[in-house]
């Protein structure tokens, strides 16, 4: 027995000695490697471990891309790196390979804690990095974890101490650091910022500084992005001292464009000039004429995305539509990402949440309906197409006001898109359809109002005033193009102060009217201020609802609106509202209101002038009552008999309307109930899914960690030469095409995870076991 143990121990010692020699040899090769003279073409030409090479090969990564060839050797030499390369050029592997290698050479184990921290600005990107890591890290022993928010912090905290490579979004990482449980960064070897310029910009500044202040200064730092616009001060914040710039000019201030570095050559870029109010017409026509394409449509806010998605869906352009924005539940976002990645003919309507880093395969078109805030955002958006040498096309819609300024900005980065013109025959207005949709569905109208407001606000807050000219916005036309009866009033924070400022002398009246708010924060229309009736107050109280807006629109009375040919506004001469007039605006349904509507007082107050309007099928407003001549009136009989006849007729009509309304209300109630149940069901499913994905996204073991080819070997309870505690643990072998998950005691064989669901089930198994 003792002999057996002795021979096992000496075998292990022998193994460790071999490992040490192997690592020494790697270190020597790295030192000798000269990136300038060496002509590495394949990953195997680089001084990297067999374990990583094997993982790369299994994931079909054999040949190096330019940024990988240039940056990996520098990172392997423990230098800090600032890497810039075009979108889709393989930056993810350019930092993941050095991460694995660094920990590998340090003989990092599960029990050494956090060795590498990878920060990504979005959850989607973090998930994608995690996925690539699990693909190539299958032959190492490291555990990888994902912390991206939207999950239970406590659950993550319990597992975080086991993680060697942590990938996450800035906010969530800091949250874990603040909690001071589990996440120990004392030993951290490497910090990576993907989409570095975004991580470093103002939005993340405080969070990032707080994270960095918790990290040991001795760590190595890698920064990657397709755009590098941050200042040297920003880099100093990260304690980047002796860093090497790869694939970009030495100075972070320098312009990438000068080096021809901005967008892939395989990307065909174009633009069209289009009025704001025609954008949706053009978009819809474009989609209808590109039904066999895979495209991403970028809009500037989640509300616009929501509105365009919901209305276009109803108009059925003939292609599968999807939408993605940051206000969706994480489970829905993940599901959409997954579905869109797999689909071939599909249109994804999205915000900039997917503008950076996301690697969707085979995107034919990137359409930018709203002008991006800057050229960098443009570069990242169009970079969702033409990835890894593939062909792709992009189209940006520029309004006549934005065109000159934005083309000038693009030119500073050597981007000169071609001007496209739309054939007259292909132009088709969808405005009437949108108007009719919104007229029928108050929820859509509500979405439209929100979309309008968020677009206008987005223009207002843009920094680049040469491109975005708020004062010139054709708000009325834009509102109508969304199918709205008129431009909703907008409250813009801080406008009161601006108003007071002298600089606002020249601000347009339109802007001022947008900015006026009452003490309780509600918008004020100067002309209607003194006629606030109890109905106004009632509807005002429900200001969040569609109803109040609808009410406002049918009672709108300022001169500008009178000029509108809006299909829902009532044209009025008299701008003041009398309380007694109000019943005329609705169809009475109760007996009391019928009586009131037909009362002498009511008829007197109308003064013979018809103010109630009805709408024909085209949505054109007509007066209900038309004045007729006295003679004609008397021909029809006495006033008394006509009144009686009229009353009888109207009562019948009202009764019919009443019954229809009741039926409709009942149907609506039932539908609401059905929706509520459906929502509850979906929420329960989402909760379950989230619990499940919490596990999946918290920790996964990447591989066996064995240096040799024997992938099924596990550690046993022991101490190694460095005195590190090591104990028996489960590990995973990725075996392609293994149809069934099999448990072999100490290791689990699984099919290589291809999708997020695969990953989830794999991790669930790990945690269970
Ligand atoms: N060496 C390689 N061999 C084959 N395919 C590769 C290689 N490197 C990267 N790819 C593929 O190229 C695509 C783009 O890679 P990646 O997402 O890393 O690009 P990126 O430079 O990070 O882009 P972005 O700037 O948009 O974030 C991915 O589909 C990836 O799988």
PDB file of N, CA, C and O and ligand atoms in Angstrom, residues 43 59-65 67-68 85-95 125 128 132 135 194-195 225-227 355-361 380 383-384 387-388, ligand 1:
ATOM      1  N   UNK A  43      -1.707  30.269 -35.163  1.00  0.00           N
ATOM      2  CA  UNK A  43      -1.582  30.334 -33.704  1.00  0.00           C
ATOM      3  C   UNK A  43      -0.427  29.457 -33.238  1.00  0.00           C
ATOM      4  O   UNK A  43       0.277  29.775 -32.291  1.00  0.00           O
ATOM      5  N   UNK A  59     -12.068  25.080 -31.683  1.00  0.00           N
ATOM      6  CA  UNK A  59     -13.070  26.110 -32.013  1.00  0.00           C
ATOM      7  C   UNK A  59     -12.844  26.651 -33.429  1.00  0.00           C
ATOM      8  O   UNK A  59     -13.415  27.686 -33.798  1.00  0.00           O
ATOM      9  N   UNK A  60     -12.001  25.964 -34.187  1.00  0.00           N
ATOM     10  CA  UNK A  60     -11.688  26.319 -35.591  1.00  0.00           C
ATOM     11  C   UNK A  60     -10.927  27.626 -35.756  1.00  0.00           C
ATOM     12  O   UNK A  60     -11.055  28.287 -36.777  1.00  0.00           O
ATOM     13  N   UNK A  61     -10.170  28.011 -34.751  1.00  0.00           N
ATOM     14  CA  UNK A  61      -9.304  29.184 -34.889  1.00  0.00           C
ATOM     15  C   UNK A  61      -7.877  28.696 -35.131  1.00  0.00           C
ATOM     16  O   UNK A  61      -7.227  28.187 -34.207  1.00  0.00           O
ATOM     17  N   UNK A  62      -7.426  28.820 -36.342  1.00  0.00           N
ATOM     18  CA  UNK A  62      -6.118  28.288 -36.703  1.00  0.00           C
ATOM     19  C   UNK A  62      -5.178  29.397 -37.168  1.00  0.00           C
ATOM     20  O   UNK A  62      -4.058  29.517 -36.701  1.00  0.00           O
ATOM     21  N   UNK A  63      -5.703  30.213 -38.081  1.00  0.00           N
ATOM     22  CA  UNK A  63      -4.885  31.278 -38.655  1.00  0.00           C
ATOM     23  C   UNK A  63      -5.069  32.572 -37.869  1.00  0.00           C
ATOM     24  O   UNK A  63      -6.186  32.888 -37.453  1.00  0.00           O
ATOM     25  N   UNK A  64      -3.984  33.290 -37.719  1.00  0.00           N
ATOM     26  CA  UNK A  64      -4.062  34.541 -36.950  1.00  0.00           C
ATOM     27  C   UNK A  64      -4.627  35.681 -37.783  1.00  0.00           C
ATOM     28  O   UNK A  64      -4.355  35.766 -38.980  1.00  0.00           O
ATOM     29  N   UNK A  65      -5.360  36.564 -37.147  1.00  0.00           N
ATOM     30  CA  UNK A  65      -5.717  37.807 -37.833  1.00  0.00           C
ATOM     31  C   UNK A  65      -4.602  38.814 -37.533  1.00  0.00           C
ATOM     32  O   UNK A  65      -3.752  38.567 -36.673  1.00  0.00           O
ATOM     33  N   UNK A  67      -4.506  41.748 -36.015  1.00  0.00           N
ATOM     34  CA  UNK A  67      -4.396  42.290 -34.650  1.00  0.00           C
ATOM     35  C   UNK A  67      -3.930  41.198 -33.679  1.00  0.00           C
ATOM     36  O   UNK A  67      -3.186  41.470 -32.734  1.00  0.00           O
ATOM     37  N   UNK A  68      -4.318  39.954 -33.958  1.00  0.00           N
ATOM     38  CA  UNK A  68      -3.864  38.849 -33.100  1.00  0.00           C
ATOM     39  C   UNK A  68      -2.358  38.635 -33.276  1.00  0.00           C
ATOM     40  O   UNK A  68      -1.621  38.468 -32.305  1.00  0.00           O
ATOM     41  N   UNK A  85      -8.151  48.023 -33.587  1.00  0.00           N
ATOM     42  CA  UNK A  85      -8.261  47.396 -34.905  1.00  0.00           C
ATOM     43  C   UNK A  85      -9.718  47.466 -35.312  1.00  0.00           C
ATOM     44  O   UNK A  85     -10.619  47.537 -34.467  1.00  0.00           O
ATOM     45  N   UNK A  86      -9.909  47.420 -36.620  1.00  0.00           N
ATOM     46  CA  UNK A  86     -11.267  47.593 -37.139  1.00  0.00           C
ATOM     47  C   UNK A  86     -12.263  46.615 -36.515  1.00  0.00           C
ATOM     48  O   UNK A  86     -11.871  45.567 -36.009  1.00  0.00           O
ATOM     49  N   UNK A  87     -13.499  46.939 -36.641  1.00  0.00           N
ATOM     50  CA  UNK A  87     -14.546  46.050 -36.135  1.00  0.00           C
ATOM     51  C   UNK A  87     -14.458  44.701 -36.858  1.00  0.00           C
ATOM     52  O   UNK A  87     -14.102  44.653 -38.039  1.00  0.00           O
ATOM     53  N   UNK A  88     -14.753  43.654 -36.130  1.00  0.00           N
ATOM     54  CA  UNK A  88     -14.785  42.314 -36.724  1.00  0.00           C
ATOM     55  C   UNK A  88     -13.433  41.753 -37.094  1.00  0.00           C
ATOM     56  O   UNK A  88     -13.337  40.820 -37.888  1.00  0.00           O
ATOM     57  N   UNK A  89     -12.351  42.311 -36.496  1.00  0.00           N
ATOM     58  CA  UNK A  89     -11.017  41.851 -36.889  1.00  0.00           C
ATOM     59  C   UNK A  89     -10.415  40.861 -35.905  1.00  0.00           C
ATOM     60  O   UNK A  89      -9.259  40.478 -36.033  1.00  0.00           O
ATOM     61  N   UNK A  90     -11.157  40.452 -34.918  1.00  0.00           N
ATOM     62  CA  UNK A  90     -10.694  39.400 -34.013  1.00  0.00           C
ATOM     63  C   UNK A  90     -10.029  39.885 -32.737  1.00  0.00           C
ATOM     64  O   UNK A  90      -9.129  39.233 -32.204  1.00  0.00           O
ATOM     65  N   UNK A  91     -10.506  40.986 -32.190  1.00  0.00           N
ATOM     66  CA  UNK A  91      -9.879  41.522 -30.983  1.00  0.00           C
ATOM     67  C   UNK A  91     -10.158  40.648 -29.750  1.00  0.00           C
ATOM     68  O   UNK A  91      -9.361  40.620 -28.823  1.00  0.00           O
ATOM     69  N   UNK A  92     -11.279  39.949 -29.770  1.00  0.00           N
ATOM     70  CA  UNK A  92     -11.635  39.147 -28.589  1.00  0.00           C
ATOM     71  C   UNK A  92     -10.551  38.106 -28.289  1.00  0.00           C
ATOM     72  O   UNK A  92     -10.091  37.973 -27.148  1.00  0.00           O
ATOM     73  N   UNK A  93     -10.125  37.407 -29.330  1.00  0.00           N
ATOM     74  CA  UNK A  93      -9.071  36.412 -29.104  1.00  0.00           C
ATOM     75  C   UNK A  93      -7.747  37.096 -28.795  1.00  0.00           C
ATOM     76  O   UNK A  93      -6.907  36.531 -28.096  1.00  0.00           O
ATOM     77  N   UNK A  94      -7.581  38.299 -29.318  1.00  0.00           N
ATOM     78  CA  UNK A  94      -6.326  39.024 -29.086  1.00  0.00           C
ATOM     79  C   UNK A  94      -6.109  39.284 -27.599  1.00  0.00           C
ATOM     80  O   UNK A  94      -4.975  39.433 -27.153  1.00  0.00           O
ATOM     81  N   UNK A  95      -7.194  39.338 -26.817  1.00  0.00           N
ATOM     82  CA  UNK A  95      -6.961  39.483 -25.373  1.00  0.00           C
ATOM     83  C   UNK A  95      -7.242  38.206 -24.594  1.00  0.00           C
ATOM     84  O   UNK A  95      -6.678  37.979 -23.531  1.00  0.00           O
ATOM     85  N   UNK A 125     -22.233  41.954 -24.658  1.00  0.00           N
ATOM     86  CA  UNK A 125     -20.840  41.755 -25.046  1.00  0.00           C
ATOM     87  C   UNK A 125     -20.139  40.875 -24.011  1.00  0.00           C
ATOM     88  O   UNK A 125     -19.356  39.983 -24.372  1.00  0.00           O
ATOM     89  N   UNK A 128     -20.966  37.386 -24.649  1.00  0.00           N
ATOM     90  CA  UNK A 128     -20.296  36.869 -25.843  1.00  0.00           C
ATOM     91  C   UNK A 128     -18.831  36.518 -25.539  1.00  0.00           C
ATOM     92  O   UNK A 128     -18.344  35.465 -25.963  1.00  0.00           O
ATOM     93  N   UNK A 132     -16.971  32.825 -25.860  1.00  0.00           N
ATOM     94  CA  UNK A 132     -15.732  32.538 -26.598  1.00  0.00           C
ATOM     95  C   UNK A 132     -14.713  31.915 -25.646  1.00  0.00           C
ATOM     96  O   UNK A 132     -14.020  30.954 -25.990  1.00  0.00           O
ATOM     97  N   UNK A 135     -15.318  28.390 -25.046  1.00  0.00           N
ATOM     98  CA  UNK A 135     -14.996  27.611 -26.254  1.00  0.00           C
ATOM     99  C   UNK A 135     -13.510  27.270 -26.332  1.00  0.00           C
ATOM    100  O   UNK A 135     -13.138  26.163 -26.645  1.00  0.00           O
ATOM    101  N   UNK A 194     -12.532  45.669 -22.724  1.00  0.00           N
ATOM    102  CA  UNK A 194     -12.958  45.547 -24.121  1.00  0.00           C
ATOM    103  C   UNK A 194     -13.820  46.768 -24.414  1.00  0.00           C
ATOM    104  O   UNK A 194     -14.538  47.242 -23.536  1.00  0.00           O
ATOM    105  N   UNK A 195     -13.781  47.244 -25.632  1.00  0.00           N
ATOM    106  CA  UNK A 195     -14.412  48.520 -25.980  1.00  0.00           C
ATOM    107  C   UNK A 195     -13.920  49.581 -25.005  1.00  0.00           C
ATOM    108  O   UNK A 195     -14.704  50.295 -24.361  1.00  0.00           O
ATOM    109  N   UNK A 225     -10.196  48.229 -28.584  1.00  0.00           N
ATOM    110  CA  UNK A 225     -11.401  48.818 -29.186  1.00  0.00           C
ATOM    111  C   UNK A 225     -11.163  49.084 -30.669  1.00  0.00           C
ATOM    112  O   UNK A 225     -10.015  49.133 -31.116  1.00  0.00           O
ATOM    113  N   UNK A 226     -12.252  49.240 -31.394  1.00  0.00           N
ATOM    114  CA  UNK A 226     -12.116  49.616 -32.803  1.00  0.00           C
ATOM    115  C   UNK A 226     -11.897  51.118 -32.918  1.00  0.00           C
ATOM    116  O   UNK A 226     -11.474  51.625 -33.935  1.00  0.00           O
ATOM    117  N   UNK A 227     -12.206  51.826 -31.839  1.00  0.00           N
ATOM    118  CA  UNK A 227     -12.009  53.275 -31.835  1.00  0.00           C
ATOM    119  C   UNK A 227     -11.294  53.632 -30.543  1.00  0.00           C
ATOM    120  O   UNK A 227     -11.636  53.117 -29.479  1.00  0.00           O
ATOM    121  N   UNK A 355     -24.624  47.971 -30.595  1.00  0.00           N
ATOM    122  CA  UNK A 355     -23.768  48.639 -31.580  1.00  0.00           C
ATOM    123  C   UNK A 355     -22.318  48.203 -31.460  1.00  0.00           C
ATOM    124  O   UNK A 355     -21.585  48.183 -32.428  1.00  0.00           O
ATOM    125  N   UNK A 356     -21.915  47.875 -30.239  1.00  0.00           N
ATOM    126  CA  UNK A 356     -20.499  47.572 -30.035  1.00  0.00           C
ATOM    127  C   UNK A 356     -20.245  46.102 -29.765  1.00  0.00           C
ATOM    128  O   UNK A 356     -20.919  45.497 -28.936  1.00  0.00           O
ATOM    129  N   UNK A 357     -19.281  45.603 -30.475  1.00  0.00           N
ATOM    130  CA  UNK A 357     -18.700  44.298 -30.138  1.00  0.00           C
ATOM    131  C   UNK A 357     -19.504  43.058 -30.472  1.00  0.00           C
ATOM    132  O   UNK A 357     -18.941  41.982 -30.600  1.00  0.00           O
ATOM    133  N   UNK A 358     -20.809  43.179 -30.596  1.00  0.00           N
ATOM    134  CA  UNK A 358     -21.600  41.956 -30.775  1.00  0.00           C
ATOM    135  C   UNK A 358     -21.320  41.349 -32.149  1.00  0.00           C
ATOM    136  O   UNK A 358     -21.364  42.018 -33.171  1.00  0.00           O
ATOM    137  N   UNK A 359     -21.051  40.073 -32.123  1.00  0.00           N
ATOM    138  CA  UNK A 359     -20.611  39.383 -33.329  1.00  0.00           C
ATOM    139  C   UNK A 359     -21.761  38.567 -33.929  1.00  0.00           C
ATOM    140  O   UNK A 359     -21.833  37.363 -33.743  1.00  0.00           O
ATOM    141  N   UNK A 360     -22.668  39.243 -34.612  1.00  0.00           N
ATOM    142  CA  UNK A 360     -23.753  38.519 -35.287  1.00  0.00           C
ATOM    143  C   UNK A 360     -23.210  37.986 -36.607  1.00  0.00           C
ATOM    144  O   UNK A 360     -22.639  38.762 -37.387  1.00  0.00           O
ATOM    145  N   UNK A 361     -23.426  36.738 -36.884  1.00  0.00           N
ATOM    146  CA  UNK A 361     -22.926  36.257 -38.173  1.00  0.00           C
ATOM    147  C   UNK A 361     -23.805  36.696 -39.345  1.00  0.00           C
ATOM    148  O   UNK A 361     -25.028  36.772 -39.223  1.00  0.00           O
ATOM    149  N   UNK A 380     -18.865  51.747 -34.950  1.00  0.00           N
ATOM    150  CA  UNK A 380     -19.260  50.519 -34.256  1.00  0.00           C
ATOM    151  C   UNK A 380     -20.554  49.952 -34.821  1.00  0.00           C
ATOM    152  O   UNK A 380     -20.687  48.746 -34.991  1.00  0.00           O
ATOM    153  N   UNK A 383     -20.045  48.366 -38.078  1.00  0.00           N
ATOM    154  CA  UNK A 383     -19.166  47.205 -37.872  1.00  0.00           C
ATOM    155  C   UNK A 383     -19.901  45.925 -37.519  1.00  0.00           C
ATOM    156  O   UNK A 383     -19.294  44.863 -37.390  1.00  0.00           O
ATOM    157  N   UNK A 384     -21.222  46.003 -37.370  1.00  0.00           N
ATOM    158  CA  UNK A 384     -21.965  44.737 -37.139  1.00  0.00           C
ATOM    159  C   UNK A 384     -22.065  43.962 -38.434  1.00  0.00           C
ATOM    160  O   UNK A 384     -22.482  42.809 -38.451  1.00  0.00           O
ATOM    161  N   UNK A 387     -17.922  41.534 -41.155  1.00  0.00           N
ATOM    162  CA  UNK A 387     -17.003  41.096 -40.116  1.00  0.00           C
ATOM    163  C   UNK A 387     -16.093  39.978 -40.616  1.00  0.00           C
ATOM    164  O   UNK A 387     -16.488  39.167 -41.426  1.00  0.00           O
ATOM    165  N   UNK A 388     -14.913  39.965 -40.092  1.00  0.00           N
ATOM    166  CA  UNK A 388     -13.921  38.949 -40.409  1.00  0.00           C
ATOM    167  C   UNK A 388     -13.810  38.722 -41.927  1.00  0.00           C
ATOM    168  O   UNK A 388     -13.956  37.630 -42.447  1.00  0.00           O
TER     169      UNK A 388
HETATM  170  N1  LIG B   1      -8.198  33.750 -35.984  1.00  0.00           N
HETATM  171  C1  LIG B   1      -9.442  33.650 -36.365  1.00  0.00           C
HETATM  172  N2  LIG B   1      -9.826  32.697 -37.215  1.00  0.00           N
HETATM  173  C2  LIG B   1     -11.104  32.594 -37.597  1.00  0.00           C
HETATM  174  N3  LIG B   1     -12.097  33.412 -37.190  1.00  0.00           N
HETATM  175  C3  LIG B   1     -11.757  34.382 -36.333  1.00  0.00           C
HETATM  176  C4  LIG B   1     -10.434  34.547 -35.869  1.00  0.00           C
HETATM  177  N4  LIG B   1     -10.429  35.589 -35.024  1.00  0.00           N
HETATM  178  C5  LIG B   1     -11.701  36.038 -34.946  1.00  0.00           C
HETATM  179  N5  LIG B   1     -12.503  35.343 -35.734  1.00  0.00           N
HETATM  180  C6  LIG B   1     -13.932  35.551 -35.953  1.00  0.00           C
HETATM  181  O1  LIG B   1     -14.093  36.878 -36.430  1.00  0.00           O
HETATM  182  C7  LIG B   1     -15.288  37.448 -35.920  1.00  0.00           C
HETATM  183  C8  LIG B   1     -14.991  38.794 -35.303  1.00  0.00           C
HETATM  184  O2  LIG B   1     -14.198  38.652 -34.160  1.00  0.00           O
HETATM  185  P1  LIG B   1     -14.362  39.596 -32.898  1.00  0.00           P
HETATM  186  O3  LIG B   1     -15.778  39.575 -32.438  1.00  0.00           O
HETATM  187  O4  LIG B   1     -13.316  39.234 -31.917  1.00  0.00           O
HETATM  188  O5  LIG B   1     -14.069  40.997 -33.572  1.00  0.00           O
HETATM  189  P2  LIG B   1     -13.756  42.396 -32.886  1.00  0.00           P
HETATM  190  O6  LIG B   1     -12.518  42.899 -33.499  1.00  0.00           O
HETATM  191  O7  LIG B   1     -13.775  42.255 -31.400  1.00  0.00           O
HETATM  192  O8  LIG B   1     -14.966  43.254 -33.395  1.00  0.00           O
HETATM  193  P3  LIG B   1     -15.693  44.515 -32.681  1.00  0.00           P
HETATM  194  O9  LIG B   1     -14.761  45.679 -32.812  1.00  0.00           O
HETATM  195  O10 LIG B   1     -16.921  44.715 -33.439  1.00  0.00           O
HETATM  196  O11 LIG B   1     -15.886  44.149 -31.258  1.00  0.00           O
HETATM  197  C9  LIG B   1     -15.846  36.446 -34.932  1.00  0.00           C
HETATM  198  O12 LIG B   1     -16.891  35.751 -35.552  1.00  0.00           O
HETATM  199  C10 LIG B   1     -14.690  35.499 -34.649  1.00  0.00           C
HETATM  200  O13 LIG B   1     -15.156  34.212 -34.374  1.00  0.00           O
END
